PDB file of C-alpha atoms in Angstrom:
ATOM      1  CA  MET T  14      38.724  -6.549  31.572  1.00 53.00           C
ATOM      2  CA  LYS T  15      36.573  -9.524  32.613  1.00 54.00           C
ATOM      3  CA  PRO T  16      34.637  -7.594  35.336  1.00 52.00           C
ATOM      4  CA  LEU T  17      33.929  -4.812  32.809  1.00 45.00           C
ATOM      5  CA  PHE T  18      32.639  -7.329  30.258  1.00 42.00           C
ATOM      6  CA  THR T  19      30.410  -8.967  32.907  1.00 42.00           C
ATOM      7  CA  PHE T  20      29.076  -5.573  34.018  1.00 41.00           C
ATOM      8  CA  LEU T  21      28.281  -4.546  30.434  1.00 40.00           C
ATOM      9  CA  THR T  22      26.562  -7.882  29.746  1.00 43.00           C
ATOM     10  CA  VAL T  23      24.363  -7.559  32.848  1.00 41.00           C
ATOM     11  CA  LEU T  24      23.584  -3.929  31.997  1.00 40.00           C
ATOM     12  CA  LEU T  25      22.626  -4.843  28.427  1.00 42.00           C
ATOM     13  CA  PHE T  26      20.435  -7.735  29.668  1.00 45.00           C
ATOM     14  CA  ASN T  27      18.620  -5.454  32.138  1.00 44.00           C
ATOM     15  CA  PHE T  28      18.176  -2.722  29.533  1.00 44.00           C
ATOM     16  CA  THR T  29      16.814  -5.195  26.977  1.00 44.00           C
ATOM     17  CA  ASN T  30      14.388  -6.697  29.464  1.00 41.00           C
ATOM     18  CA  SER T  31      13.239  -3.325  30.782  1.00 47.00           C
ATOM     19  CA  GLN T  32      11.917  -2.336  27.347  1.00 73.00           C
ATOM     20  CA  SER T  33       8.398  -3.754  27.320  1.00 87.00           C
ATOM     21  CA  ASN T  34       7.059  -4.918  23.985  1.00 94.00           C
ATOM     22  CA  GLY T  35       3.579  -5.793  25.175  1.00 95.00           C
ATOM     23  CA  TYR T  36       1.404  -6.722  28.093  1.00 96.00           C
ATOM     24  CA  ILE T  37      -0.402  -9.585  29.769  1.00 96.00           C
ATOM     25  CA  VAL T  38      -3.842  -9.582  31.373  1.00 95.00           C
ATOM     26  CA  GLN T  39      -3.856 -11.655  34.533  1.00 92.00           C
ATOM     27  CA  ASN T  40      -6.993 -11.686  36.676  1.00 88.00           C
ATOM     28  CA  ASN T  41      -8.123  -8.105  35.999  1.00 87.00           C
ATOM     29  CA  ASP T  42      -4.642  -6.560  35.953  1.00 93.00           C
ATOM     30  CA  THR T  43      -2.831  -5.386  32.822  1.00 95.00           C
ATOM     31  CA  ILE T  44       0.930  -5.749  33.277  1.00 95.00           C
ATOM     32  CA  LYS T  45       3.612  -4.480  30.889  1.00 96.00           C
ATOM     33  CA  VAL T  46       6.155  -7.170  30.069  1.00 97.00           C
ATOM     34  CA  THR T  47       8.926  -8.041  27.648  1.00 96.00           C
ATOM     35  CA  PHE T  48       8.167 -11.031  25.457  1.00 94.00           C
ATOM     36  CA  ASN T  49      10.793 -13.483  24.338  1.00 84.00           C
ATOM     37  CA  VAL T  50       9.454 -13.695  20.768  1.00 82.00           C
ATOM     38  CA  GLU T  51      10.967 -12.835  17.422  1.00 79.00           C
ATOM     39  CA  ASP T  52       9.100 -10.598  14.964  1.00 87.00           C
ATOM     40  CA  LEU T  53       5.568 -11.726  14.162  1.00 90.00           C
ATOM     41  CA  THR T  54       3.360 -11.438  11.096  1.00 86.00           C
ATOM     42  CA  VAL T  55      -0.014 -13.069  10.409  1.00 85.00           C
ATOM     43  CA  ARG T  56       1.970 -15.608   8.372  1.00 82.00           C
ATOM     44  CA  SER T  57       4.214 -16.632  11.296  1.00 84.00           C
ATOM     45  CA  TYR T  58       2.546 -20.027  11.431  1.00 83.00           C
ATOM     46  CA  ALA T  59       5.008 -21.916  13.621  1.00 84.00           C
ATOM     47  CA  LYS T  60       5.422 -19.014  16.064  1.00 89.00           C
ATOM     48  CA  ILE T  61       1.672 -18.470  16.391  1.00 89.00           C
ATOM     49  CA  GLU T  62       1.048 -22.181  16.830  1.00 89.00           C
ATOM     50  CA  LYS T  63       3.668 -22.314  19.593  1.00 91.00           C
ATOM     51  CA  LEU T  64       2.105 -19.286  21.330  1.00 93.00           C
ATOM     52  CA  GLN T  65      -1.258 -21.076  21.396  1.00 94.00           C
ATOM     53  CA  GLU T  66       0.090 -23.366  24.144  1.00 94.00           C
ATOM     54  CA  LYS T  67       2.272 -21.088  26.269  1.00 94.00           C
ATOM     55  CA  VAL T  68       4.022 -17.744  26.241  1.00 95.00           C
ATOM     56  CA  LYS T  69       7.371 -16.724  27.738  1.00 95.00           C
ATOM     57  CA  TYR T  70       8.019 -13.195  28.975  1.00 96.00           C
ATOM     58  CA  PHE T  71      10.119 -11.195  31.427  1.00 96.00           C
ATOM     59  CA  ILE T  72       8.985  -9.096  34.375  1.00 93.00           C
ATOM     60  CA  ASN T  73      11.746  -7.203  36.186  1.00 90.00           C
ATOM     61  CA  GLY T  74      14.368  -9.479  34.612  1.00 90.00           C
ATOM     62  CA  LYS T  75      12.613 -12.643  35.811  1.00 95.00           C
ATOM     63  CA  SER T  76      11.638 -15.145  33.113  1.00 95.00           C
ATOM     64  CA  ILE T  77       8.060 -16.475  33.369  1.00 96.00           C
ATOM     65  CA  THR T  78       6.177 -18.955  31.193  1.00 96.00           C
ATOM     66  CA  SER T  79       2.367 -18.877  31.318  1.00 96.00           C
ATOM     67  CA  THR T  80      -0.365 -21.102  29.929  1.00 96.00           C
ATOM     68  CA  PRO T  81      -3.986 -20.341  28.976  1.00 96.00           C
ATOM     69  CA  ALA T  82      -5.041 -21.374  32.507  1.00 96.00           C
ATOM     70  CA  GLU T  83      -2.950 -18.556  34.002  1.00 96.00           C
ATOM     71  CA  LEU T  84      -3.607 -15.569  31.704  1.00 96.00           C
ATOM     72  CA  LYS T  85      -6.754 -14.049  30.224  1.00 96.00           C
ATOM     73  CA  SER T  86      -4.866 -12.625  27.268  1.00 96.00           C
ATOM     74  CA  PHE T  87      -1.621 -11.089  26.082  1.00 96.00           C
ATOM     75  CA  CYS T  88      -0.521  -8.703  23.326  1.00 96.00           C
ATOM     76  CA  ILE T  89       2.886  -8.471  21.678  1.00 96.00           C
ATOM     77  CA  LYS T  90       3.927  -5.333  19.779  1.00 95.00           C
ATOM     78  CA  SER T  91       5.728  -6.454  16.613  1.00 92.00           C
ATOM     79  CA  ASN T  92       6.153  -4.808  13.212  1.00 86.00           C
ATOM     80  CA  SER T  93       4.154  -1.757  14.416  1.00 87.00           C
ATOM     81  CA  LYS T  94       1.131  -3.929  15.221  1.00 89.00           C
ATOM     82  CA  ASP T  95      -0.357  -5.548  18.317  1.00 92.00           C
ATOM     83  CA  PHE T  96      -0.592  -9.326  18.040  1.00 94.00           C
ATOM     84  CA  CYS T  97      -3.146 -10.256  20.681  1.00 96.00           C
ATOM     85  CA  PHE T  98      -4.033 -13.711  21.952  1.00 96.00           C
ATOM     86  CA  ASP T  99      -7.024 -14.546  24.154  1.00 97.00           C
ATOM     87  CA  SER T 100      -7.309 -17.533  26.445  1.00 96.00           C
ATOM     88  CA  PHE T 101      -9.945 -20.123  25.665  1.00 95.00           C
ATOM     89  CA  TYR T 102      -9.590 -22.337  28.706  1.00 93.00           C
ATOM     90  CA  ASP T 103     -12.157 -24.894  29.808  1.00 92.00           C
ATOM     91  CA  GLU T 104     -11.880 -25.153  33.589  1.00 90.00           C
ATOM     92  CA  SER T 105     -13.893 -28.383  33.766  1.00 90.00           C
ATOM     93  CA  ALA T 106     -11.741 -30.137  31.145  1.00 88.00           C
ATOM     94  CA  LYS T 107      -8.533 -28.515  32.449  1.00 89.00           C
ATOM     95  CA  LYS T 108      -7.352 -27.675  28.946  1.00 91.00           C
ATOM     96  CA  GLY T 109      -7.357 -24.817  26.505  1.00 93.00           C
ATOM     97  CA  ASN T 110      -5.403 -22.628  24.125  1.00 94.00           C
ATOM     98  CA  PHE T 111      -4.554 -19.041  23.361  1.00 96.00           C
ATOM     99  CA  LEU T 112      -6.109 -18.040  20.032  1.00 95.00           C
ATOM    100  CA  PHE T 113      -4.620 -15.291  17.875  1.00 95.00           C
ATOM    101  CA  ARG T 114      -7.119 -12.434  17.508  1.00 95.00           C
ATOM    102  CA  LEU T 115      -6.863 -11.542  13.834  1.00 93.00           C
ATOM    103  CA  SER T 116      -9.526  -8.845  13.850  1.00 92.00           C
ATOM    104  CA  GLY T 117     -11.568  -7.017  16.437  1.00 90.00           C
ATOM    105  CA  LYS T 118     -11.384  -6.690  20.194  1.00 89.00           C
ATOM    106  CA  LYS T 119     -12.089  -9.470  22.666  1.00 87.00           C
ATOM    107  CA  VAL T 120     -15.649  -8.166  23.053  1.00 84.00           C
ATOM    108  CA  ASP T 121     -16.704  -6.564  19.787  1.00 89.00           C
ATOM    109  CA  LYS T 122     -19.390  -6.682  17.088  1.00 91.00           C
ATOM    110  CA  LEU T 123     -17.039  -8.920  15.125  1.00 94.00           C
ATOM    111  CA  THR T 124     -14.020 -10.787  16.438  1.00 95.00           C
ATOM    112  CA  VAL T 125     -12.121 -13.249  14.269  1.00 95.00           C
ATOM    113  CA  TYR T 126      -9.528 -15.613  15.709  1.00 95.00           C
ATOM    114  CA  GLN T 127      -6.955 -17.521  13.704  1.00 93.00           C
ATOM    115  CA  PHE T 128      -5.486 -20.821  14.874  1.00 91.00           C
ATOM    116  CA  TYR T 129      -3.095 -23.443  13.573  1.00 86.00           C
ATOM    117  CA  GLY T 130      -2.548 -27.114  14.056  1.00 80.00           C
ATOM    118  CA  SER T 131       0.223 -29.238  12.619  1.00 70.00           C
ATOM    119  CA  GLY T 132       1.554 -32.713  12.977  1.00 61.00           C
ATOM    120  CA  PHE T 133       1.673 -36.145  11.461  1.00 57.00           C
ATOM    121  CA  ILE T 134      -1.408 -38.048  10.421  1.00 61.00           C
ATOM    122  CA  GLY T 135       0.026 -41.450   9.615  1.00 61.00           C
ATOM    123  CA  VAL T 136       3.148 -40.697   7.589  1.00 63.00           C
ATOM    124  CA  ASN T 137       1.898 -37.376   6.192  1.00 64.00           C
ATOM    125  CA  TYR T 138       2.714 -34.050   7.845  1.00 62.00           C
ATOM    126  CA  THR T 139      -0.285 -31.738   7.713  1.00 63.00           C
ATOM    127  CA  VAL T 140      -0.978 -28.151   8.664  1.00 68.00           C
ATOM    128  CA  ARG T 141      -4.468 -26.992   9.564  1.00 80.00           C
ATOM    129  CA  LEU T 142      -5.506 -23.357   9.464  1.00 88.00           C
ATOM    130  CA  GLY T 143      -8.792 -22.410  11.067  1.00 91.00           C
ATOM    131  CA  TYR T 144     -10.826 -19.384  12.073  1.00 94.00           C
ATOM    132  CA  LEU T 145     -13.219 -18.876  14.953  1.00 95.00           C
ATOM    133  CA  VAL T 146     -15.759 -16.170  14.117  1.00 96.00           C
ATOM    134  CA  LYS T 147     -17.666 -14.427  16.919  1.00 95.00           C
ATOM    135  CA  LYS T 148     -20.309 -12.016  15.704  1.00 93.00           C
ATOM    136  CA  VAL T 149     -23.028 -10.166  17.597  1.00 90.00           C
ATOM    137  CA  ASN T 150     -26.444 -11.841  17.343  1.00 89.00           C
ATOM    138  CA  GLU T 151     -24.994 -14.895  15.590  1.00 92.00           C
ATOM    139  CA  LYS T 152     -23.827 -18.255  16.814  1.00 95.00           C
ATOM    140  CA  ASP T 153     -20.034 -18.627  16.875  1.00 95.00           C
ATOM    141  CA  TYR T 154     -18.661 -20.779  14.102  1.00 95.00           C
ATOM    142  CA  VAL T 155     -15.360 -22.362  13.122  1.00 94.00           C
ATOM    143  CA  TRP T 156     -14.169 -22.357   9.520  1.00 94.00           C
ATOM    144  CA  SER T 157     -11.258 -24.384   8.193  1.00 91.00           C
ATOM    145  CA  VAL T 158      -9.180 -23.010   5.305  1.00 89.00           C
ATOM    146  CA  LYS T 159      -7.603 -25.603   3.041  1.00 86.00           C
ATOM    147  CA  PHE T 160      -7.523 -23.698  -0.236  1.00 85.00           C
ATOM    148  CA  PRO T 161      -7.344 -19.982  -1.085  1.00 82.00           C
ATOM    149  CA  LYS T 162     -10.974 -20.058  -2.351  1.00 86.00           C
ATOM    150  CA  ASP T 163     -12.013 -20.830   1.241  1.00 92.00           C
ATOM    151  CA  TYR T 164     -10.949 -17.298   2.259  1.00 92.00           C
ATOM    152  CA  LYS T 165     -13.397 -15.688  -0.152  1.00 93.00           C
ATOM    153  CA  ALA T 166     -16.243 -17.987   0.936  1.00 94.00           C
ATOM    154  CA  LEU T 167     -15.562 -17.184   4.608  1.00 95.00           C
ATOM    155  CA  LEU T 168     -15.338 -13.467   3.870  1.00 96.00           C
ATOM    156  CA  GLU T 169     -18.683 -13.598   2.031  1.00 96.00           C
ATOM    157  CA  LYS T 170     -20.297 -15.359   5.004  1.00 95.00           C
ATOM    158  CA  ILE T 171     -18.939 -12.770   7.462  1.00 96.00           C
ATOM    159  CA  VAL T 172     -19.905  -9.693   5.423  1.00 95.00           C
ATOM    160  CA  GLY T 173     -23.331 -11.012   4.320  1.00 94.00           C
ATOM    161  CA  ASP T 174     -25.142  -8.516   6.571  1.00 94.00           C
ATOM    162  CA  CYS T 175     -23.689  -5.555   4.638  1.00 95.00           C
ATOM    163  CA  PRO T 176     -25.062  -5.718   1.065  1.00 96.00           C
ATOM    164  CA  SER T 177     -22.802  -3.031  -0.406  1.00 95.00           C
ATOM    165  CA  TYR T 178     -19.629  -4.643   0.945  1.00 96.00           C
ATOM    166  CA  LEU T 179     -20.849  -8.142   0.028  1.00 96.00           C
ATOM    167  CA  LYS T 180     -21.350  -6.923  -3.547  1.00 96.00           C
ATOM    168  CA  HIS T 181     -17.798  -5.521  -3.549  1.00 95.00           C
ATOM    169  CA  VAL T 182     -16.408  -8.860  -2.298  1.00 95.00           C
ATOM    170  CA  GLN T 183     -18.380 -10.909  -4.838  1.00 94.00           C
ATOM    171  CA  GLU T 184     -17.672  -8.704  -7.855  1.00 94.00           C
ATOM    172  CA  ASP T 185     -14.298  -7.066  -7.256  1.00 93.00           C
ATOM    173  CA  ILE T 186     -12.257  -9.645  -5.371  1.00 91.00           C
ATOM    174  CA  LYS T 187     -11.162 -12.394  -7.706  1.00 88.00           C
ATOM    175  CA  LYS T 188      -9.203 -14.431  -5.162  1.00 85.00           C
ATOM    176  CA  LEU T 189      -7.603 -14.203  -1.750  1.00 88.00           C
ATOM    177  CA  LEU T 190      -4.327 -16.010  -1.252  1.00 86.00           C
ATOM    178  CA  PHE T 191      -2.945 -14.946   2.110  1.00 87.00           C
ATOM    179  CA  GLU T 192      -3.943 -14.304   5.707  1.00 87.00           C
ATOM    180  CA  ASP T 193      -2.918 -10.654   5.594  1.00 89.00           C
ATOM    181  CA  GLU T 194      -5.176  -9.980   2.582  1.00 93.00           C
ATOM    182  CA  PHE T 195      -8.059 -11.612   4.436  1.00 94.00           C
ATOM    183  CA  GLU T 196      -7.274  -9.476   7.502  1.00 93.00           C
ATOM    184  CA  ASN T 197      -7.259  -6.284   5.411  1.00 94.00           C
ATOM    185  CA  TYR T 198     -10.697  -7.054   3.936  1.00 95.00           C
ATOM    186  CA  LEU T 199     -12.080  -7.865   7.389  1.00 94.00           C
ATOM    187  CA  ASN T 200     -10.807  -4.573   8.768  1.00 93.00           C
ATOM    188  CA  GLU T 201     -12.298  -2.668   5.828  1.00 95.00           C
ATOM    189  CA  TYR T 202     -15.657  -4.379   6.422  1.00 95.00           C
ATOM    190  CA  LYS T 203     -15.479  -3.355  10.091  1.00 93.00           C
ATOM    191  CA  ARG T 204     -14.737   0.263   9.105  1.00 93.00           C
ATOM    192  CA  GLN T 205     -17.591   0.440   6.603  1.00 92.00           C
ATOM    193  CA  CYS T 206     -20.293  -1.738   8.148  1.00 91.00           C
ATOM    194  CA  THR T 207     -20.017  -2.315  11.905  1.00 82.00           C
ATOM    195  CA  LYS T 208     -20.077   1.154  13.441  1.00 73.00           C
TER     196      LYS T 208
END
């Protein structure tokens, strides 16, 4: 009975790890892998923050952990969506992070990254939510969100080059409360105004 149990365990492990749920981009190669990550949403703060530093995945049953210095990007398929992270690594400083690409492609007319930071400042535990906005013909900027009203202000800044959508945001959107609402409005702006 014990050899059968061991065989079934090994078979299940190999089957589980042979089902890729994403890919990594290393050098210029795209490699299918299996990530060791639970389900993700744009509200998975702790999981996304952890993935900013390193990512663990399996290739041919071998467990590998990579940092932003080793990968260009990676994407995890979760909840019928690709959660992609791009490396922002400064070779001269020997440090960097993966940033979660909330909207757009790595090279696009508009790409918005979401990032988190948490920890103690004195005796208070704080969480910081920020966005890096990369837009064609504009200087990149970072925006920190502390209150829900900050989402609407950021959205208005991003969509300012599309008067009809800006009017919709200013007149029809009373407030934005969550990251996924912000993402939906960004994607609608891209559909209507950045073709």
